[in-house]
Amino acid sequence: MATPEPLLSVRELSVTFPTPRGPVRAVDSLSFDVHRGRTLGIVGESGSGKSVTSMAVLGLHTGAEVTGSITLDGQELVGLPERALNRVRGRRIAMIFQDPLSSLHPYYTVGEQIAEHHRVHFDSRRAQAHRRAVEMLAEVGIPEPARRAGEYPHQFSGGMRQRAMIAMALACEPELLIADEPTTALDVTVQAQILELLARLQQERGLAVVMITHDLGVVARVAHEVLVMYGGRAAEQAPVDDLFATPAHPYTRGLLDSLPRLDDDDDAPLRAIPGSPPSLLDPTPGCAFAPRCPRAASASAEVRLRCSNERPLLGGPSGHPVACHLPAYEGVTS
């Protein structure tokens, strides 16, 4: 049976910002696909390019040079005029931002903000848009939605504000939802409720989801595929079960080892990856992770030189490519 075409296809995406100290390439030659009804988890340390990638998909970078290809159901988005992009943003692609309190306007009620979103894309009347706002608040599990629609963001708890953001994002029934750290500021109980809500809505609507997070627990729970980013590049990509069972890149292995374990002693220190993320102002010609890589450090001088001077390309077994000269499993070539 033929593989279905991806809803979102990103090919050789690069995003470069001009700065007084020189250009910064925050995303470098990134490629991935997202299919309908599936979730792609994008993980990595702060500064790895996760949020920059999501903003590029929506065409939200001003002053940056964006190259490569981003297609939504065959429609090229890179270079699309602003007027045409405005018809895509919020309507076909929606985004949940990290901090709902700063994303919601403090001077307008939650219901007004959701209704305005619907009116912009459907040219609906105020009463119709308000009814839609109340419906969406009810759908995301907010009690007494008609009353809460008339309240302001500061009157909502953190979890309820996040639910309101989800209601706003889904009010226009988008095909693709980008969730940028949607559970970062929430306690674990509310976090679980939000993830269950997103999973239910995805199943009911056939949504394609890009989940951007540094929390590998969230990825293990919701993602079907995982893309690991480091220094603006793809380090490894695999189905979620394969990635957790057989991580091939030493950076992925380090991320997994840094998680606390139930069988650790209570006073056992967390295992950190030594060193710091790479400078994007002066990128290394070789593997960006080489200065922090335990495998490179214990390799021969010839291999260390290769890691420092030759950029590894994403390759390897079908379905589990890795960008590494020293992958952890046999049969992988860079």
CSV table of C-alpha atoms in Angstrom, one decimal:
chain,number,residue,atom,x,y,z
A,1,MET,CA,0.0,0.0,0.0
A,2,ALA,CA,1.3,3.4,-1.0
A,3,THR,CA,2.5,5.7,1.8
A,4,PRO,CA,0.2,8.7,2.3
A,5,GLU,CA,1.6,12.1,1.4
A,6,PRO,CA,2.6,14.1,4.4
A,7,LEU,CA,0.5,17.1,5.3
A,8,LEU,CA,3.6,19.2,6.2
A,9,SER,CA,6.9,18.6,4.4
A,10,VAL,CA,10.0,20.6,5.4
A,11,ARG,CA,13.1,20.2,3.2
A,12,GLU,CA,16.5,21.8,3.7
A,13,LEU,CA,15.1,24.5,5.9
A,14,SER,CA,17.7,27.1,7.1
A,15,VAL,CA,17.0,30.3,9.1
A,16,THR,CA,19.7,32.9,9.5
A,17,PHE,CA,19.5,36.0,11.6
A,18,PRO,CA,21.7,39.0,11.0
A,19,THR,CA,23.4,40.3,14.2
A,20,PRO,CA,26.0,43.0,14.9
A,21,ARG,CA,28.5,40.2,15.4
A,22,GLY,CA,27.7,38.4,12.2
A,23,PRO,CA,25.0,36.1,10.9
A,24,VAL,CA,23.6,33.4,13.2
A,25,ARG,CA,22.2,30.3,11.5
A,26,ALA,CA,19.7,29.1,14.1
A,27,VAL,CA,18.4,26.3,11.9
A,28,ASP,CA,20.6,24.5,9.4
A,29,SER,CA,19.4,22.3,6.5
A,30,LEU,CA,16.5,20.7,8.5
A,31,SER,CA,14.1,18.2,6.9
A,32,PHE,CA,11.1,16.4,8.3
A,33,ASP,CA,7.5,15.3,7.5
A,34,VAL,CA,4.3,15.4,9.5
A,35,HIS,CA,1.3,13.2,8.5
A,36,ARG,CA,-2.4,13.7,9.3
A,37,GLY,CA,-3.4,12.2,12.7
A,38,ARG,CA,0.3,11.8,13.7
A,39,THR,CA,2.4,13.7,16.2
A,40,LEU,CA,6.1,14.7,15.6
A,41,GLY,CA,8.0,15.5,18.8
A,42,ILE,CA,10.9,17.9,18.4
A,43,VAL,CA,13.3,17.8,21.3
A,44,GLY,CA,16.6,19.4,22.3
A,45,GLU,CA,18.2,21.8,24.7
A,46,SER,CA,17.3,25.5,24.7
A,47,GLY,CA,18.9,27.1,21.7
A,48,SER,CA,18.8,24.0,19.5
A,49,GLY,CA,16.4,25.6,17.0
A,50,LYS,CA,13.1,24.1,18.0
A,51,SER,CA,11.0,27.3,18.3
A,52,VAL,CA,12.8,29.0,15.4
A,53,THR,CA,11.6,26.0,13.2
A,54,SER,CA,8.0,26.4,14.3
A,55,MET,CA,8.0,30.1,13.7
A,56,ALA,CA,9.5,29.6,10.2
A,57,VAL,CA,6.6,27.2,9.4
A,58,LEU,CA,4.2,30.0,10.2
A,59,GLY,CA,6.3,32.6,8.4
A,60,LEU,CA,6.7,34.7,11.6
A,61,HIS,CA,10.3,35.6,11.2
A,62,THR,CA,10.9,39.2,10.3
A,63,GLY,CA,14.4,40.3,9.2
A,64,ALA,CA,15.6,36.7,9.0
A,65,GLU,CA,16.7,34.8,5.8
A,66,VAL,CA,14.6,31.7,5.4
A,67,THR,CA,15.6,29.3,2.7
A,68,GLY,CA,14.5,25.8,1.7
A,69,SER,CA,11.0,24.5,1.3
A,70,ILE,CA,8.0,24.3,3.6
A,71,THR,CA,4.9,22.8,2.0
A,72,LEU,CA,1.5,22.4,3.5
A,73,ASP,CA,-0.6,19.8,1.6
A,74,GLY,CA,1.5,20.7,-1.5
A,75,GLN,CA,1.3,24.5,-1.1
A,76,GLU,CA,4.7,26.2,-0.8
A,77,LEU,CA,4.8,28.5,2.2
A,78,VAL,CA,8.3,30.0,1.9
A,79,GLY,CA,8.1,33.2,-0.1
A,80,LEU,CA,4.3,33.3,0.1
A,81,PRO,CA,2.9,36.9,0.2
A,82,GLU,CA,1.8,38.1,3.7
A,83,ARG,CA,-1.8,38.3,2.6
A,84,ALA,CA,-1.8,34.7,1.6
A,85,LEU,CA,0.1,33.6,4.7
A,86,ASN,CA,-2.6,35.3,6.8
A,87,ARG,CA,-5.1,33.0,5.3
A,88,VAL,CA,-3.0,30.0,6.4
A,89,ARG,CA,-2.1,31.1,9.9
A,90,GLY,CA,-4.8,30.3,12.4
A,91,ARG,CA,-7.0,28.7,9.8
A,92,ARG,CA,-4.9,25.8,8.4
A,93,ILE,CA,-2.0,26.0,10.9
A,94,ALA,CA,-2.6,26.9,14.5
A,95,MET,CA,0.0,27.4,17.2
A,96,ILE,CA,-0.1,27.1,21.0
A,97,PHE,CA,2.7,29.3,22.5
A,98,GLN,CA,4.7,28.6,25.6
A,99,ASP,CA,3.2,31.2,28.0
A,100,PRO,CA,-0.6,31.6,27.7
A,101,LEU,CA,-0.6,34.6,30.1
A,102,SER,CA,1.6,36.7,27.8
A,103,SER,CA,-0.1,35.3,24.7
A,104,LEU,CA,-3.6,36.4,25.8
A,105,HIS,CA,-4.4,40.1,25.8
A,106,PRO,CA,-5.1,41.3,29.4
A,107,TYR,CA,-7.7,44.0,28.4
A,108,TYR,CA,-10.1,41.7,26.5
A,109,THR,CA,-12.1,38.8,27.8
A,110,VAL,CA,-11.1,35.3,26.9
A,111,GLY,CA,-14.4,34.8,24.9
A,112,GLU,CA,-13.8,38.0,22.9
A,113,GLN,CA,-10.3,36.9,21.9
A,114,ILE,CA,-11.5,33.5,20.7
A,115,ALA,CA,-14.5,35.0,18.9
A,116,GLU,CA,-12.2,37.6,17.2
A,117,HIS,CA,-10.1,34.7,15.9
A,118,HIS,CA,-13.1,33.1,14.4
A,119,ARG,CA,-14.5,36.3,12.9
A,120,VAL,CA,-11.2,37.1,11.1
A,121,HIS,CA,-11.1,33.8,9.3
A,122,PHE,CA,-14.8,33.2,8.7
A,123,ASP,CA,-16.2,36.7,8.5
A,124,SER,CA,-18.8,35.6,11.0
A,125,ARG,CA,-21.2,37.9,13.0
A,126,ARG,CA,-20.4,38.8,16.6
A,127,ALA,CA,-23.2,36.6,18.1
A,128,GLN,CA,-22.2,33.6,15.9
A,129,ALA,CA,-18.5,34.0,16.9
A,130,HIS,CA,-19.4,34.3,20.5
A,131,ARG,CA,-21.4,31.1,20.4
A,132,ARG,CA,-18.4,29.4,18.8
A,133,ALA,CA,-16.1,30.7,21.6
A,134,VAL,CA,-18.4,29.2,24.2
A,135,GLU,CA,-18.6,25.9,22.3
A,136,MET,CA,-14.8,25.7,22.2
A,137,LEU,CA,-14.4,26.5,25.9
A,138,ALA,CA,-16.8,23.7,26.6
A,139,GLU,CA,-15.0,21.3,24.3
A,140,VAL,CA,-11.7,21.8,26.1
A,141,GLY,CA,-13.3,21.1,29.4
A,142,ILE,CA,-13.7,24.5,31.0
A,143,PRO,CA,-16.7,24.5,33.4
A,144,GLU,CA,-19.5,27.0,33.0
A,145,PRO,CA,-18.1,28.1,29.6
A,146,ALA,CA,-20.7,30.8,29.0
A,147,ARG,CA,-19.8,32.6,32.2
A,148,ARG,CA,-16.0,32.0,31.9
A,149,ALA,CA,-16.1,33.4,28.3
A,150,GLY,CA,-16.9,36.8,29.9
A,151,GLU,CA,-13.8,36.7,32.3
A,152,TYR,CA,-10.3,38.0,31.7
A,153,PRO,CA,-7.1,35.9,31.4
A,154,HIS,CA,-5.9,36.8,34.9
A,155,GLN,CA,-9.1,35.3,36.3
A,156,PHE,CA,-8.1,31.9,34.9
A,157,SER,CA,-5.7,29.4,36.5
A,158,GLY,CA,-2.6,28.4,34.5
A,159,GLY,CA,-4.2,25.2,33.3
A,160,MET,CA,-7.4,26.9,32.3
A,161,ARG,CA,-5.4,29.6,30.4
A,162,GLN,CA,-3.7,26.8,28.5
A,163,ARG,CA,-7.1,25.2,27.7
A,164,ALA,CA,-8.3,28.6,26.5
A,165,MET,CA,-5.3,28.8,24.2
A,166,ILE,CA,-6.1,25.4,22.8
A,167,ALA,CA,-9.7,26.5,22.3
A,168,MET,CA,-8.5,29.5,20.4
A,169,ALA,CA,-6.1,27.5,18.3
A,170,LEU,CA,-8.7,24.9,17.3
A,171,ALA,CA,-11.7,27.3,16.9
A,172,CYS,CA,-11.1,27.5,13.1
A,173,GLU,CA,-10.5,23.7,12.8
A,174,PRO,CA,-6.9,23.8,11.5
A,175,GLU,CA,-5.2,20.8,9.9
A,176,LEU,CA,-1.9,21.2,11.7
A,177,LEU,CA,-1.4,22.2,15.3
A,178,ILE,CA,2.1,23.4,16.5
A,179,ALA,CA,2.4,23.2,20.3
A,180,ASP,CA,5.5,25.0,21.6
A,181,GLU,CA,6.2,23.8,25.2
A,182,PRO,CA,2.5,23.7,26.0
A,183,THR,CA,2.9,22.2,29.5
A,184,THR,CA,6.2,23.8,30.7
A,185,ALA,CA,4.7,25.9,33.4
A,186,LEU,CA,2.1,23.5,34.6
A,187,ASP,CA,2.2,21.0,37.5
A,188,VAL,CA,2.2,17.3,36.6
A,189,THR,CA,-1.5,16.8,37.2
A,190,VAL,CA,-2.6,19.6,35.0
A,191,GLN,CA,0.1,18.6,32.5
A,192,ALA,CA,-1.5,15.2,32.2
A,193,GLN,CA,-4.9,16.7,31.7
A,194,ILE,CA,-3.7,18.9,28.9
A,195,LEU,CA,-1.9,16.1,27.1
A,196,GLU,CA,-5.0,13.9,27.3
A,197,LEU,CA,-7.1,16.7,25.9
A,198,LEU,CA,-4.7,17.2,23.0
A,199,ALA,CA,-4.7,13.4,22.3
A,200,ARG,CA,-8.5,13.3,22.4
A,201,LEU,CA,-8.9,16.3,20.0
A,202,GLN,CA,-6.3,14.9,17.7
A,203,GLN,CA,-8.1,11.5,17.5
A,204,GLU,CA,-11.5,13.2,17.0
A,205,ARG,CA,-10.3,15.7,14.3
A,206,GLY,CA,-7.4,13.8,12.6
A,207,LEU,CA,-5.0,16.6,13.5
A,208,ALA,CA,-1.4,16.6,12.6
A,209,VAL,CA,0.6,17.8,15.6
A,210,VAL,CA,4.1,19.1,16.1
A,211,MET,CA,5.0,19.0,19.8
A,212,ILE,CA,8.0,21.1,20.7
A,213,THR,CA,9.4,20.3,24.1
A,214,HIS,CA,12.5,19.6,26.2
A,215,ASP,CA,10.6,17.1,28.3
A,216,LEU,CA,11.2,13.6,27.1
A,217,GLY,CA,8.4,12.3,29.3
A,218,VAL,CA,5.9,14.3,27.3
A,219,VAL,CA,7.5,13.0,24.1
A,220,ALA,CA,7.2,9.4,25.2
A,221,ARG,CA,3.6,9.9,26.0
A,222,VAL,CA,2.2,11.7,23.0
A,223,ALA,CA,4.6,11.5,20.0
A,224,HIS,CA,4.7,8.9,17.2
A,225,GLU,CA,7.9,10.2,15.7
A,226,VAL,CA,10.8,12.1,17.4
A,227,LEU,CA,13.2,14.6,15.9
A,228,VAL,CA,16.2,15.4,18.1
A,229,MET,CA,17.9,18.7,17.3
A,230,TYR,CA,21.3,20.0,18.3
A,231,GLY,CA,22.9,23.3,17.3
A,232,GLY,CA,20.2,24.0,14.8
A,233,ARG,CA,20.6,20.6,13.0
A,234,ALA,CA,18.9,17.3,13.0
A,235,ALA,CA,20.9,14.8,15.2
A,236,GLU,CA,18.5,11.8,15.1
A,237,GLN,CA,15.0,10.9,13.9
A,238,ALA,CA,13.0,7.8,14.7
A,239,PRO,CA,9.7,6.3,15.8
A,240,VAL,CA,9.3,7.1,19.5
A,241,ASP,CA,9.6,3.4,20.7
A,242,ASP,CA,12.8,2.9,18.6
A,243,LEU,CA,14.4,6.1,19.8
A,244,PHE,CA,13.9,5.3,23.5
A,245,ALA,CA,14.9,1.6,23.1
A,246,THR,CA,18.0,2.1,20.9
A,247,PRO,CA,19.1,5.8,20.8
A,248,ALA,CA,21.9,5.9,18.3
A,249,HIS,CA,23.3,9.5,18.7
A,250,PRO,CA,25.4,10.2,21.8
A,251,TYR,CA,23.5,13.4,22.4
A,252,THR,CA,20.2,11.5,22.5
A,253,ARG,CA,21.8,9.0,24.8
A,254,GLY,CA,22.9,11.9,27.0
A,255,LEU,CA,19.4,13.4,27.1
A,256,LEU,CA,17.9,10.0,28.2
A,257,ASP,CA,20.6,9.4,30.8
A,258,SER,CA,19.9,12.8,32.3
A,259,LEU,CA,16.4,11.8,33.3
A,260,PRO,CA,15.9,10.8,37.0
A,261,ARG,CA,15.4,7.1,37.5
A,262,LEU,CA,13.1,5.4,40.1
A,263,ASP,CA,15.9,2.9,41.0
A,264,ASP,CA,18.4,5.7,41.8
A,265,ASP,CA,19.3,6.6,45.4
A,266,ASP,CA,17.3,9.6,46.8
A,267,ASP,CA,20.5,11.7,47.0
A,268,ALA,CA,22.0,10.6,43.7
A,269,PRO,CA,22.9,13.6,41.6
A,270,LEU,CA,21.3,14.0,38.2
A,271,ARG,CA,23.6,13.0,35.3
A,272,ALA,CA,24.3,16.1,33.1
A,273,ILE,CA,25.8,16.4,29.7
A,274,PRO,CA,29.2,18.1,30.2
A,275,GLY,CA,30.1,21.2,28.3
A,276,SER,CA,27.8,23.8,26.7
A,277,PRO,CA,25.8,24.1,23.5
A,278,PRO,CA,27.8,25.3,20.4
A,279,SER,CA,28.1,28.9,19.4
A,280,LEU,CA,26.0,29.6,16.3
A,281,LEU,CA,28.1,32.7,15.6
A,282,ASP,CA,31.2,30.5,15.0
A,283,PRO,CA,30.0,27.0,14.1
A,284,THR,CA,32.4,24.2,13.9
A,285,PRO,CA,33.0,22.6,10.5
A,286,GLY,CA,32.5,19.1,11.9
A,287,CYS,CA,30.0,17.6,14.3
A,288,ALA,CA,28.5,20.2,16.5
A,289,PHE,CA,28.4,17.8,19.4
A,290,ALA,CA,32.0,16.6,19.1
A,291,PRO,CA,33.4,18.8,21.9
A,292,ARG,CA,30.9,17.3,24.4
A,293,CYS,CA,30.9,13.7,23.0
A,294,PRO,CA,32.2,10.9,25.2
A,295,ARG,CA,32.5,8.6,22.2
A,296,ALA,CA,34.6,11.0,20.3
A,297,ALA,CA,36.8,11.6,23.4
A,298,SER,CA,37.6,7.9,23.7
A,299,ALA,CA,38.1,7.3,19.9
A,300,SER,CA,41.3,7.2,18.0
A,301,ALA,CA,43.1,10.4,17.0
A,302,GLU,CA,42.0,9.8,13.4
A,303,VAL,CA,38.3,9.5,14.3
A,304,ARG,CA,38.5,12.5,16.6
A,305,LEU,CA,39.9,14.6,13.7
A,306,ARG,CA,37.1,13.4,11.5
A,307,CYS,CA,34.5,14.3,14.1
A,308,SER,CA,36.0,17.8,14.5
A,309,ASN,CA,36.4,18.6,10.8
A,310,GLU,CA,33.8,16.6,8.8
A,311,ARG,CA,30.1,17.3,9.3
A,312,PRO,CA,28.1,14.1,9.7
A,313,LEU,CA,25.1,13.7,7.4
A,314,LEU,CA,21.8,12.3,8.4
A,315,GLY,CA,21.7,8.7,7.3
A,316,GLY,CA,21.5,5.1,8.3
A,317,PRO,CA,18.7,2.5,8.5
A,318,SER,CA,15.4,3.3,7.0
A,319,GLY,CA,13.2,5.0,9.5
A,320,HIS,CA,16.0,5.7,12.0
A,321,PRO,CA,18.5,8.1,10.5
A,322,VAL,CA,21.3,9.6,12.6
A,323,ALA,CA,23.9,12.3,12.0
A,324,CYS,CA,26.9,10.8,13.7
A,325,HIS,CA,30.3,9.3,12.8
A,326,LEU,CA,30.1,7.0,15.8
A,327,PRO,CA,26.5,5.8,16.1
A,328,ALA,CA,25.6,3.3,18.8
A,329,TYR,CA,24.2,0.6,16.6
A,330,GLU,CA,25.6,-1.4,13.8
A,331,GLY,CA,24.7,-0.8,10.1
A,332,VAL,CA,24.6,3.0,10.3
A,333,THR,CA,26.7,5.0,8.0
A,334,SER,CA,27.0,8.7,7.9
